[in-house]
CSV table of C-alpha atoms and ligand atoms in Angstrom, one decimal:
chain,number,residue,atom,x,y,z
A,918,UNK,CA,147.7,87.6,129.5
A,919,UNK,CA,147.4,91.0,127.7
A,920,UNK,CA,148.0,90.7,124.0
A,921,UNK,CA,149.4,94.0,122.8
A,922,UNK,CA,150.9,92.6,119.2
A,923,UNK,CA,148.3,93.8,116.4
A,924,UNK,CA,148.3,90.2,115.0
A,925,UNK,CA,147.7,88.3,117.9
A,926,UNK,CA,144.8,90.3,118.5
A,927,UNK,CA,143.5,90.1,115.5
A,928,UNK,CA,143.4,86.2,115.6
A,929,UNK,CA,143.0,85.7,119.3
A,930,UNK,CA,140.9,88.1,120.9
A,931,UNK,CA,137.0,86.8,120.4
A,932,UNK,CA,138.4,84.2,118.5
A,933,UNK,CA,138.6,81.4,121.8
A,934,UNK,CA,138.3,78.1,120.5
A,935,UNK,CA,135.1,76.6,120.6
A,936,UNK,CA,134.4,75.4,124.3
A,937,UNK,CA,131.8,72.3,123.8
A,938,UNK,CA,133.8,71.1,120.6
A,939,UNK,CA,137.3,72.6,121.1
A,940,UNK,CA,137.0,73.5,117.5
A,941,UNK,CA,139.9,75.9,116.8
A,942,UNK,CA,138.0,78.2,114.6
A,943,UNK,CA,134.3,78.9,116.3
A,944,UNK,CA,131.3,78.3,114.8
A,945,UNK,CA,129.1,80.2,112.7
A,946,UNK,CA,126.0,81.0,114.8
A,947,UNK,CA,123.2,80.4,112.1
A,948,UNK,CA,120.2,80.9,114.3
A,949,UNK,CA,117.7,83.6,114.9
A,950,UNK,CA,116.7,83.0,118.1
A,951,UNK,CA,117.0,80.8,121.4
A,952,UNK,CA,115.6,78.5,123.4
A,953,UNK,CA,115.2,80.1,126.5
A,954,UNK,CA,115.0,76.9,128.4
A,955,UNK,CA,118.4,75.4,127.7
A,956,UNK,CA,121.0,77.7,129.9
A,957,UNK,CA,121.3,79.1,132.7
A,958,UNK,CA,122.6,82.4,132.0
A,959,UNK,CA,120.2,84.2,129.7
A,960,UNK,CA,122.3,86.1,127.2
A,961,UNK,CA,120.8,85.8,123.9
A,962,UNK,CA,117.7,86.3,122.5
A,963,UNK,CA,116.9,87.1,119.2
A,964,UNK,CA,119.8,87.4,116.6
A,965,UNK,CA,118.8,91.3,115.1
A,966,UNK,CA,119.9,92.1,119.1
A,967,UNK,CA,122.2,89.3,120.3
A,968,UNK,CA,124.1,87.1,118.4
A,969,UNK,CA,127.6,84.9,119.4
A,970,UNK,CA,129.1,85.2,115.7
A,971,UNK,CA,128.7,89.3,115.5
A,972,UNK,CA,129.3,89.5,119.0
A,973,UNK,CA,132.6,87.8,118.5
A,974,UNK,CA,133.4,90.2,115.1
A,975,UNK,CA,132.8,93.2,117.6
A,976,UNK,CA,134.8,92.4,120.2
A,977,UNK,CA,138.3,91.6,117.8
A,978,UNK,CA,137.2,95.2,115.7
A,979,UNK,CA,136.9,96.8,119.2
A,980,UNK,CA,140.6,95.1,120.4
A,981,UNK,CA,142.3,96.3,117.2
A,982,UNK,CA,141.5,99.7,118.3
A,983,UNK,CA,142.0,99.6,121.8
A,984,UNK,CA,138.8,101.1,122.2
A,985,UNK,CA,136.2,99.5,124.5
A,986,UNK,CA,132.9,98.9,122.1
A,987,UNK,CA,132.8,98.4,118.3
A,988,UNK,CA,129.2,97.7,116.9
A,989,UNK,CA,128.7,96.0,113.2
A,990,UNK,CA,126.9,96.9,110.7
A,991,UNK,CA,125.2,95.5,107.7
A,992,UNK,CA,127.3,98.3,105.5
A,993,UNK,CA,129.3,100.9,105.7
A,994,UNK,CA,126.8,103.5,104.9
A,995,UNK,CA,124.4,101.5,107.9
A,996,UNK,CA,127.4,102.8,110.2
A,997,UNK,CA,127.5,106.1,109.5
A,998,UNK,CA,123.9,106.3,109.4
A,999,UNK,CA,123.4,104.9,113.2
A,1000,UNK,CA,126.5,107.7,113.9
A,1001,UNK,CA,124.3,110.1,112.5
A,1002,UNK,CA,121.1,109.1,114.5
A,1003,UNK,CA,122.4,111.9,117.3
A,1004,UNK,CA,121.7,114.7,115.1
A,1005,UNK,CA,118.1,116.5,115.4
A,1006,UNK,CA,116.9,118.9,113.3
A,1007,UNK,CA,118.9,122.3,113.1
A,1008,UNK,CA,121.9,120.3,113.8
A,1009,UNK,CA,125.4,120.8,111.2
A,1010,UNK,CA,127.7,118.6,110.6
A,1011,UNK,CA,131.1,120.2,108.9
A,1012,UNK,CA,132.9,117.8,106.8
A,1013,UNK,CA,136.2,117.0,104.7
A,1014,UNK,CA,135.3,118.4,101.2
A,1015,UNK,CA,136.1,115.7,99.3
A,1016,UNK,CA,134.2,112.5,101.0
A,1017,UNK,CA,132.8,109.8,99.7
A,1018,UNK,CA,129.8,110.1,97.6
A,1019,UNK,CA,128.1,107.6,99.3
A,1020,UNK,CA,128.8,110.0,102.6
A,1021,UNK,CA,127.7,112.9,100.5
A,1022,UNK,CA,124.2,111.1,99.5
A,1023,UNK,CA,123.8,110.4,103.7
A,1024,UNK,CA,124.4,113.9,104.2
A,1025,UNK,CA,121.5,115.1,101.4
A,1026,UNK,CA,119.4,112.4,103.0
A,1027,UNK,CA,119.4,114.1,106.7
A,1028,UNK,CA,119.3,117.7,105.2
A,1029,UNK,CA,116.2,116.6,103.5
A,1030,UNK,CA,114.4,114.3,106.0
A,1031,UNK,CA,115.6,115.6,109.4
A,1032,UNK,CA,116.3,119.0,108.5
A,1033,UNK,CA,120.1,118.7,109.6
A,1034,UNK,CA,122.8,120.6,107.7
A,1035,UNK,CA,126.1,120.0,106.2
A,1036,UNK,CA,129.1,122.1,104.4
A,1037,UNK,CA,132.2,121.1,103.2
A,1038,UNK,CA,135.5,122.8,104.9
A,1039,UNK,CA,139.2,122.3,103.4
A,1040,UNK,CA,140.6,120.8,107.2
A,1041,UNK,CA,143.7,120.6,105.7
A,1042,UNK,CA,144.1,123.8,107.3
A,1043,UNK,CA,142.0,123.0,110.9
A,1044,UNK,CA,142.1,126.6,111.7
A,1045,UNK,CA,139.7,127.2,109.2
A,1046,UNK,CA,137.6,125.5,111.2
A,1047,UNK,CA,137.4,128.4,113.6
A,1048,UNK,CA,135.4,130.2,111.9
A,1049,UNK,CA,133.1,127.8,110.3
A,1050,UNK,CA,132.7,126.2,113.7
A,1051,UNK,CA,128.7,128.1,114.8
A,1052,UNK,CA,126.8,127.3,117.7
A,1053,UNK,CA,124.4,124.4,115.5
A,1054,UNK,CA,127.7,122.6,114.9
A,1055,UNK,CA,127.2,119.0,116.7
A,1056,UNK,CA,129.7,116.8,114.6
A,1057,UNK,CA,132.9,116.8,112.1
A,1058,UNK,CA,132.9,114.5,109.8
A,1059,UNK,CA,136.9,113.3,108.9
A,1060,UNK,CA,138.1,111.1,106.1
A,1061,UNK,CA,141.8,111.2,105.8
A,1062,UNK,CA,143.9,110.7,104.1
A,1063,UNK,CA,140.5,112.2,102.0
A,1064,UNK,CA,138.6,110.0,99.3
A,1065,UNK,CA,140.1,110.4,96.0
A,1066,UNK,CA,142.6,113.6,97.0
A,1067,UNK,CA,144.5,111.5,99.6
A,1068,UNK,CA,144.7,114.8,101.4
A,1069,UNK,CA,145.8,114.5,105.0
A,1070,UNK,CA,143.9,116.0,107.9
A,1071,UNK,CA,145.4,116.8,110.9
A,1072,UNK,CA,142.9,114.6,113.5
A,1073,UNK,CA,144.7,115.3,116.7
A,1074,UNK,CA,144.6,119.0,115.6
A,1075,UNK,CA,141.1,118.7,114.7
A,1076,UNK,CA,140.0,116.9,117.6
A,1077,UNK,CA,141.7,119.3,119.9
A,1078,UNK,CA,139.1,122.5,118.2
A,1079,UNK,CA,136.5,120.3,118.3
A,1080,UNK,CA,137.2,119.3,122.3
A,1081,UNK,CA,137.0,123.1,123.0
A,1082,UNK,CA,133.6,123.4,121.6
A,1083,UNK,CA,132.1,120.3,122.8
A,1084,UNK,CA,131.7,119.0,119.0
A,1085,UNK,CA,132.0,115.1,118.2
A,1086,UNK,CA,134.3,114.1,115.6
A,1087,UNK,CA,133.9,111.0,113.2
A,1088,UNK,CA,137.1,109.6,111.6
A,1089,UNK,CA,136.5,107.4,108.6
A,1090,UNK,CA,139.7,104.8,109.2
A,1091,UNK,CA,138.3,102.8,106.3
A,1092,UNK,CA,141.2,103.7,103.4
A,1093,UNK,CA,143.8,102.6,106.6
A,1094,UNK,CA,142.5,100.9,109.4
A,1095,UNK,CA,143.2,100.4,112.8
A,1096,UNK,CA,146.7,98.7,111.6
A,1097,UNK,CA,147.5,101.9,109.8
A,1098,UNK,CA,145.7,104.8,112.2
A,1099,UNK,CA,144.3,105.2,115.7
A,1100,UNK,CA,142.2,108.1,115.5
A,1101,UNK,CA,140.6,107.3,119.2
A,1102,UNK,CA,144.2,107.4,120.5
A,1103,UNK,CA,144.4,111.2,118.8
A,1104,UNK,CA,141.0,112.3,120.2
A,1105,UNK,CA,138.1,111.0,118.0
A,1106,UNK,CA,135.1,110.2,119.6
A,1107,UNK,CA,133.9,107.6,116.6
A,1108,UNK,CA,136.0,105.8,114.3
A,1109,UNK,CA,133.8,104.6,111.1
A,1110,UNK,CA,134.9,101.4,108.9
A,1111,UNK,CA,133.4,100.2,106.2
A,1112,UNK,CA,134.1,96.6,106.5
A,1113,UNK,CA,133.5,96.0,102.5
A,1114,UNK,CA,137.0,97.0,102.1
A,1115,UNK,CA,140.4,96.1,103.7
A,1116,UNK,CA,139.0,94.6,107.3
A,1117,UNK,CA,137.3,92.0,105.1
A,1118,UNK,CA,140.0,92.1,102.4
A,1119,UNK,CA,138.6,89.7,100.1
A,1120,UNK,CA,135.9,91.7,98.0
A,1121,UNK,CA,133.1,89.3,98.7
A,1122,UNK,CA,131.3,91.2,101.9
A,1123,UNK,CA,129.6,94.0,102.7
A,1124,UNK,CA,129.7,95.3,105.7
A,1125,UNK,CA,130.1,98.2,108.2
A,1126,UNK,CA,131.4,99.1,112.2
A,1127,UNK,CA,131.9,102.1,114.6
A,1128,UNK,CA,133.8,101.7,117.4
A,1129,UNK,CA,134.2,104.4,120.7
A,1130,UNK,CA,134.9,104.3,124.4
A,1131,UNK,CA,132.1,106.2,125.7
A,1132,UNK,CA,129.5,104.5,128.4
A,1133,UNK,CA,126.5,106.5,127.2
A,1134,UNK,CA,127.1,106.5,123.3
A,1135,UNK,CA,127.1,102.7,124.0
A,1136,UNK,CA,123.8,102.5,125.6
A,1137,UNK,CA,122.4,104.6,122.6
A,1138,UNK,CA,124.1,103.1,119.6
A,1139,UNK,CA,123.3,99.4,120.7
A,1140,UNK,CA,119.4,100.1,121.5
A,1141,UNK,CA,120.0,101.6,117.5
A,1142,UNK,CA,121.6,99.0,116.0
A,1143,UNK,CA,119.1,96.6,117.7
A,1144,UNK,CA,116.1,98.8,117.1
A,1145,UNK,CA,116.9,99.6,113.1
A,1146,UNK,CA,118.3,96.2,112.7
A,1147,UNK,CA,121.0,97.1,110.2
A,1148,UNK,CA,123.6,94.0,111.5
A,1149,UNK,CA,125.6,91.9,109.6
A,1150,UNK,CA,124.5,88.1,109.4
A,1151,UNK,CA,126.0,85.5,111.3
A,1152,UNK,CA,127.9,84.4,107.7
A,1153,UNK,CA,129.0,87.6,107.0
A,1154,UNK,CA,130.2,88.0,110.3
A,1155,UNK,CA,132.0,85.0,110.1
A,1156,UNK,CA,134.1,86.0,107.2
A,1157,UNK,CA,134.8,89.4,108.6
A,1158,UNK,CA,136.4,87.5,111.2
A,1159,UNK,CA,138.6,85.2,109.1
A,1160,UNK,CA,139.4,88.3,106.5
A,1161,UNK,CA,140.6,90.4,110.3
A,1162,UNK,CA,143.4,87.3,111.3
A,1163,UNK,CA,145.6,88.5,108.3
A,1164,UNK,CA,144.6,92.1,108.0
A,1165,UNK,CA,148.1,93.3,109.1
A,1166,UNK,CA,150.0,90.9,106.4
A,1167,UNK,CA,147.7,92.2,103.9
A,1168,UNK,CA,148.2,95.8,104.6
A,1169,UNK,CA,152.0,95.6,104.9
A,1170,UNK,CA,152.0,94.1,101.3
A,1171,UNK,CA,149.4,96.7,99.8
A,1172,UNK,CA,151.9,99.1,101.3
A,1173,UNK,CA,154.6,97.7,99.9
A,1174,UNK,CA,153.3,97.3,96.3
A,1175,UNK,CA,151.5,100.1,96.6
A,1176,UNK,CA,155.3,102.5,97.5
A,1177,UNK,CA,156.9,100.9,93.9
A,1178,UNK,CA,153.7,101.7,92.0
A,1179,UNK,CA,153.7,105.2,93.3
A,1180,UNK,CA,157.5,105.3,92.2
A,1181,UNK,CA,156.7,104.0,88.9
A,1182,UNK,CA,153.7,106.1,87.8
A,1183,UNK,CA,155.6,109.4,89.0
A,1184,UNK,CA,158.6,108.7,86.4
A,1185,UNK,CA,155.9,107.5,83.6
A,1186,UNK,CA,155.4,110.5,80.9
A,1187,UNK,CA,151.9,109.6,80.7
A,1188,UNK,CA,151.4,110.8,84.0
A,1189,UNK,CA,150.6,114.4,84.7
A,1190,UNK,CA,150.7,114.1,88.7
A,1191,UNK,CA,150.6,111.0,91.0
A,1192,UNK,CA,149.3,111.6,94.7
A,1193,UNK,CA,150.2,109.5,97.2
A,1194,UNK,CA,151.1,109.8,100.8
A,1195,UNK,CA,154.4,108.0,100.8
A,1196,UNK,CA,156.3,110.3,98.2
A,1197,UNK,CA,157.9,113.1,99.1
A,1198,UNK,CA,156.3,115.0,96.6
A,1199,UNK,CA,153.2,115.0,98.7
A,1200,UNK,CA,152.6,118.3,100.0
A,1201,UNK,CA,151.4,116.8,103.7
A,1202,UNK,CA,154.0,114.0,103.6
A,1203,UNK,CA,155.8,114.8,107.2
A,1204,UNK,CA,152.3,114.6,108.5
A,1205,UNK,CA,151.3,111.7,106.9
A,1206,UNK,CA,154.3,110.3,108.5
A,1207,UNK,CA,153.8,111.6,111.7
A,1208,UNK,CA,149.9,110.4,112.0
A,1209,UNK,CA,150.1,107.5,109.9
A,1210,UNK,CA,151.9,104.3,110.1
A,1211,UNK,CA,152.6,103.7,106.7
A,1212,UNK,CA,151.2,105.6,103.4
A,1213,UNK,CA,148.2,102.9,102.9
A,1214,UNK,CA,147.2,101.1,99.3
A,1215,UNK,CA,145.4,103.7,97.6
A,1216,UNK,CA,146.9,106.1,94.7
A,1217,UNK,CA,145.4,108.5,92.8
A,1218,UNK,CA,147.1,109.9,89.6
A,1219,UNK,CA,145.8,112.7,86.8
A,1220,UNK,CA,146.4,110.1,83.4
A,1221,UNK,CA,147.0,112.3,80.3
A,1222,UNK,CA,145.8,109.5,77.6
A,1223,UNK,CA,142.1,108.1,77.1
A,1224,UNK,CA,141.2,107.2,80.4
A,1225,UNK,CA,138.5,104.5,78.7
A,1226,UNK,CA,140.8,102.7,76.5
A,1227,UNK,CA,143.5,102.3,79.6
A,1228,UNK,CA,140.7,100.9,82.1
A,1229,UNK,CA,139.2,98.6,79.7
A,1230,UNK,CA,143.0,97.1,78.4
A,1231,UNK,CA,144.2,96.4,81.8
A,1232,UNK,CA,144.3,92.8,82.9
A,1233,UNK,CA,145.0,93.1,86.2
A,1234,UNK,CA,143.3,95.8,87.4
A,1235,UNK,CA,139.4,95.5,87.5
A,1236,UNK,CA,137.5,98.3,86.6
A,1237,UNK,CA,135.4,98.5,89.7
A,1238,UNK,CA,134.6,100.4,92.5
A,1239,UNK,CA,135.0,99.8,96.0
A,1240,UNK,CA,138.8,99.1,97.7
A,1241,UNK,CA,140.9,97.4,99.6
A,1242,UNK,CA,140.7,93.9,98.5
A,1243,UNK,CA,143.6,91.2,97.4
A,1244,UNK,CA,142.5,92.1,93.5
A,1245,UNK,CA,143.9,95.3,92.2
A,1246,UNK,CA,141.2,97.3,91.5
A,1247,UNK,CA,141.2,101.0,89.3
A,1248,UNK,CA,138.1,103.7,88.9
A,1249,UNK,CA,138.0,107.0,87.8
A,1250,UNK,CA,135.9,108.6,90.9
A,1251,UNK,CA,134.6,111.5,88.5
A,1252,UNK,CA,132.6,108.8,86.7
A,1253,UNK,CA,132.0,106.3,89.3
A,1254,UNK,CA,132.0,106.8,93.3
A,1255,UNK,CA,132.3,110.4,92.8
A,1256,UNK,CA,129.4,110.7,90.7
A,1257,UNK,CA,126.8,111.9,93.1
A,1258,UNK,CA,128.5,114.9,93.6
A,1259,UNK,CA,127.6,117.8,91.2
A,1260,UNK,CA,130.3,118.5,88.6
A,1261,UNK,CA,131.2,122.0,89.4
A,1262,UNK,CA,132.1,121.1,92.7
A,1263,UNK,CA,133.7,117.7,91.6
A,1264,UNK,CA,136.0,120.2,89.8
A,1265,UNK,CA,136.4,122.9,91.9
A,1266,UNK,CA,137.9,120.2,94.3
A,1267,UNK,CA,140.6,118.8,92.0
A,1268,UNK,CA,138.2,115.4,91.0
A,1269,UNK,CA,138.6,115.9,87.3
A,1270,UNK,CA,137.5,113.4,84.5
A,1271,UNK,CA,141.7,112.7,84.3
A,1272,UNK,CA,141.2,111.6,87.7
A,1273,UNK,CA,142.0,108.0,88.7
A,1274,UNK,CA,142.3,105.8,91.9
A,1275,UNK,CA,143.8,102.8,91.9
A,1276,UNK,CA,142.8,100.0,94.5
A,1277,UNK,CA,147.0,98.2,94.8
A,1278,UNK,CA,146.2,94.9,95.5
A,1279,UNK,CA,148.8,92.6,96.8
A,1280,UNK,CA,149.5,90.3,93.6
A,1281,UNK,CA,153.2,89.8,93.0
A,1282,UNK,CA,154.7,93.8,92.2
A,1283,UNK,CA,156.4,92.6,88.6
A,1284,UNK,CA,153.2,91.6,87.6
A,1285,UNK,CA,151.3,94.7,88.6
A,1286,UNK,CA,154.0,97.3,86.6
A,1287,UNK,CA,153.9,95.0,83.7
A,1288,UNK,CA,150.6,95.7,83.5
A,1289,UNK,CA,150.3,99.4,83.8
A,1290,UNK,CA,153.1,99.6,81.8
A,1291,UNK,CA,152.0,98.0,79.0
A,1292,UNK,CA,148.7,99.9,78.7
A,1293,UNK,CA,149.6,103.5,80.1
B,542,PLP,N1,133.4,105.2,103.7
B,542,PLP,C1,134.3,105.1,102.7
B,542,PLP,C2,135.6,105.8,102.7
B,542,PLP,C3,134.0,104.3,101.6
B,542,PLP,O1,134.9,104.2,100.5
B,542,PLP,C4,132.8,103.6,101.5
B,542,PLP,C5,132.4,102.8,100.3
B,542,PLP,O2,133.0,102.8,99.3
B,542,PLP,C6,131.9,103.8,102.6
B,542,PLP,C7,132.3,104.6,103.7
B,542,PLP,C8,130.5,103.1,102.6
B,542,PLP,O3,130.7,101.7,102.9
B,542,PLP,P1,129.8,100.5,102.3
B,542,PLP,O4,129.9,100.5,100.8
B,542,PLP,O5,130.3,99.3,103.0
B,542,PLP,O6,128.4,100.9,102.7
């Protein structure tokens, strides 16, 4: 039987129960290698190529996307640097201008030891890629909605440019995963998670995945992954897995919480703007409706008081980077995940020092606005 609900997938597919044991939940494979002479069928060998836990993580990540291969990672940023492994020198890859800075510091790293170039292009607009698209142009890199802007790219749009020039694009799903967005379905040729955040759901992982269709891109990816060595361990594989089974409940309730926060810090006179793809005052938010399931768990918001002072009272809200976790977590990007960008083009892009991002967690709503709203 085909499973097409998004929950049964995410707690069935690769998730058989155990066949020797008929333990419900498998196994964790703790083992780095095998002994060849105790099967029949050789499948595994050494566990930085072949191993039943990761194997299992990949094939649910894969499912959740309809796609037909997803390959782990040990992080997010191990991902996108096996997705960037195509490139050769003289290469470009045109991005979102505001990424993550960890994506930024990837980017600097190939310019400087591969000799592959990047620029920033405002895709909110995709026909301005037209003209920034020249013939070195091998890949576009998407985030959307965009990390901490929340602006809203266009994929399908995108992906149909791209198509016509025989460019790959990356879509980084990780602020709404494959509950939230499909962007293979629109087009993409990779979609890029980092695992760290809502796919493990819990803040105590790291990890990363890309997942595609194509045959060939297969064949290269896994002799990467196998060859760099990059993967996840059979542990941290393990509680991917378990953090996947209630990724849809968890999202739906970071939406939902995240929808009456929005609400709540648009009306608060402490607020100079709120940004967030579910209000109507967001200027994309017909497309954001059209691409997106719902408006994800992430809000940014321009705070006119002492941005220190309100991250240090709250109780909470961690002061942390990173997202997409059960705890509410809050950051001011300029200071913290935005850093390694340089400041003149922090501000030229809207990422001000007023600028912060909250992480909505999915603690009981009441509890959150009594928070903020003590401490705004
Ligand atoms: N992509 C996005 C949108 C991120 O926010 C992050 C990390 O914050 C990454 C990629 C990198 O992932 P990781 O920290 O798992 O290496």
């Amino acid at each position: 039987m085909e499973f097409k609900g998004f929950n049964t997938r995410a707690i069935h597919v690769g998730q058989k129960p155990d066949k020797t044991t008929g333990a419900v939940v498998p196994p964790i494979y703790l083992t780095s290698t095998y002994d060849q002479n105790q099967v029949d069928e050789l499948k595994y060998f050494y566990s930085r190529g072949e191993n039943p836990t990761r194997f299992s993580l990949e094939e649910t990540i894969a499912s959740l996307d309809n796609a037909k291969y997803a390959l782990a990672f040990s992080s997010g940023q191990a991902a996108g640097l096996a997705a960037m492994s195509f490139l050769k020198p003289g290469d470009r890859i045109l991005s979102v201008d505001d990424v993550y800075g960890g994506t930024y510091n990837l980017f600097k790293s190939q310019r400087e030891e591969k000799n592959v170039e990047f620029e920033f292009i405002d895709m909110t607009k995709p026909d301005n890629l037209h003209e920034a698209i020249k013939s070195d142009v091998r890949l576009i890199w998407i985030e959307t909605p965009t990390n901490p802007l929340l602006k809203i790219i266009d994929i399908e749009a995108v992906c149909k440019i791209a198509r016509s020039r025989n460019i790959k694009v990356l879509v980084d799903n990780t602020f709404l995963t494959s509950y939230l967005q499909n962007p293979l379905e629109l087009g993409a040729d990779f979609v890029l998670y980092s695992t760290t955040k809502y796919f493990s759901g819990h803040l105590d992982v790291i990890g990363g995945a890309l997942v595609f269709n194509d045959d060939e891109t297969y064949e290269k990816l896994k002799f990467y992954q196998t060859t760099a060595g990059a993967v996840p361990s059979p542990f941290d594989s393990w509680i991917l897995s378990r953090g996947l089974k209630t990724l849809g409940l968890r999202m739906d309730k970071h939406v939902e919480n995240a929808l009456s926060i929005a609400d709540f810090l648009e009306k608060s006179p402490k607020v100079e703007k709120v940004i967030y793809p579910g209000l109507k005052s967001h200027p994309q938010y017909e497309l954001a409706k059209k691409q997106m399931r719902k408006p994800g768990g992430i809000i940014s918001f321009y705070y006119k008081g002492d941005i220190a002072a309100f991250m240090k009272n709250l109780e909470l809200f961690s002061c942390a980077v990173s997202l997409g976790g059960v705890n509410s977590l809050i950051e001011c990007p300029a200071l913290m995940t935005h850093r390694p960008i340089p400041r003149e083009e922090r501000l030229r892009q809207g990422i001000s020092d007023s600028l912060i991002r909250l992480s909505v967690g999915i603690e009981d709503i009441d509890d959150l606005i009594k928070d903020l709203e003590n401490h705004l």
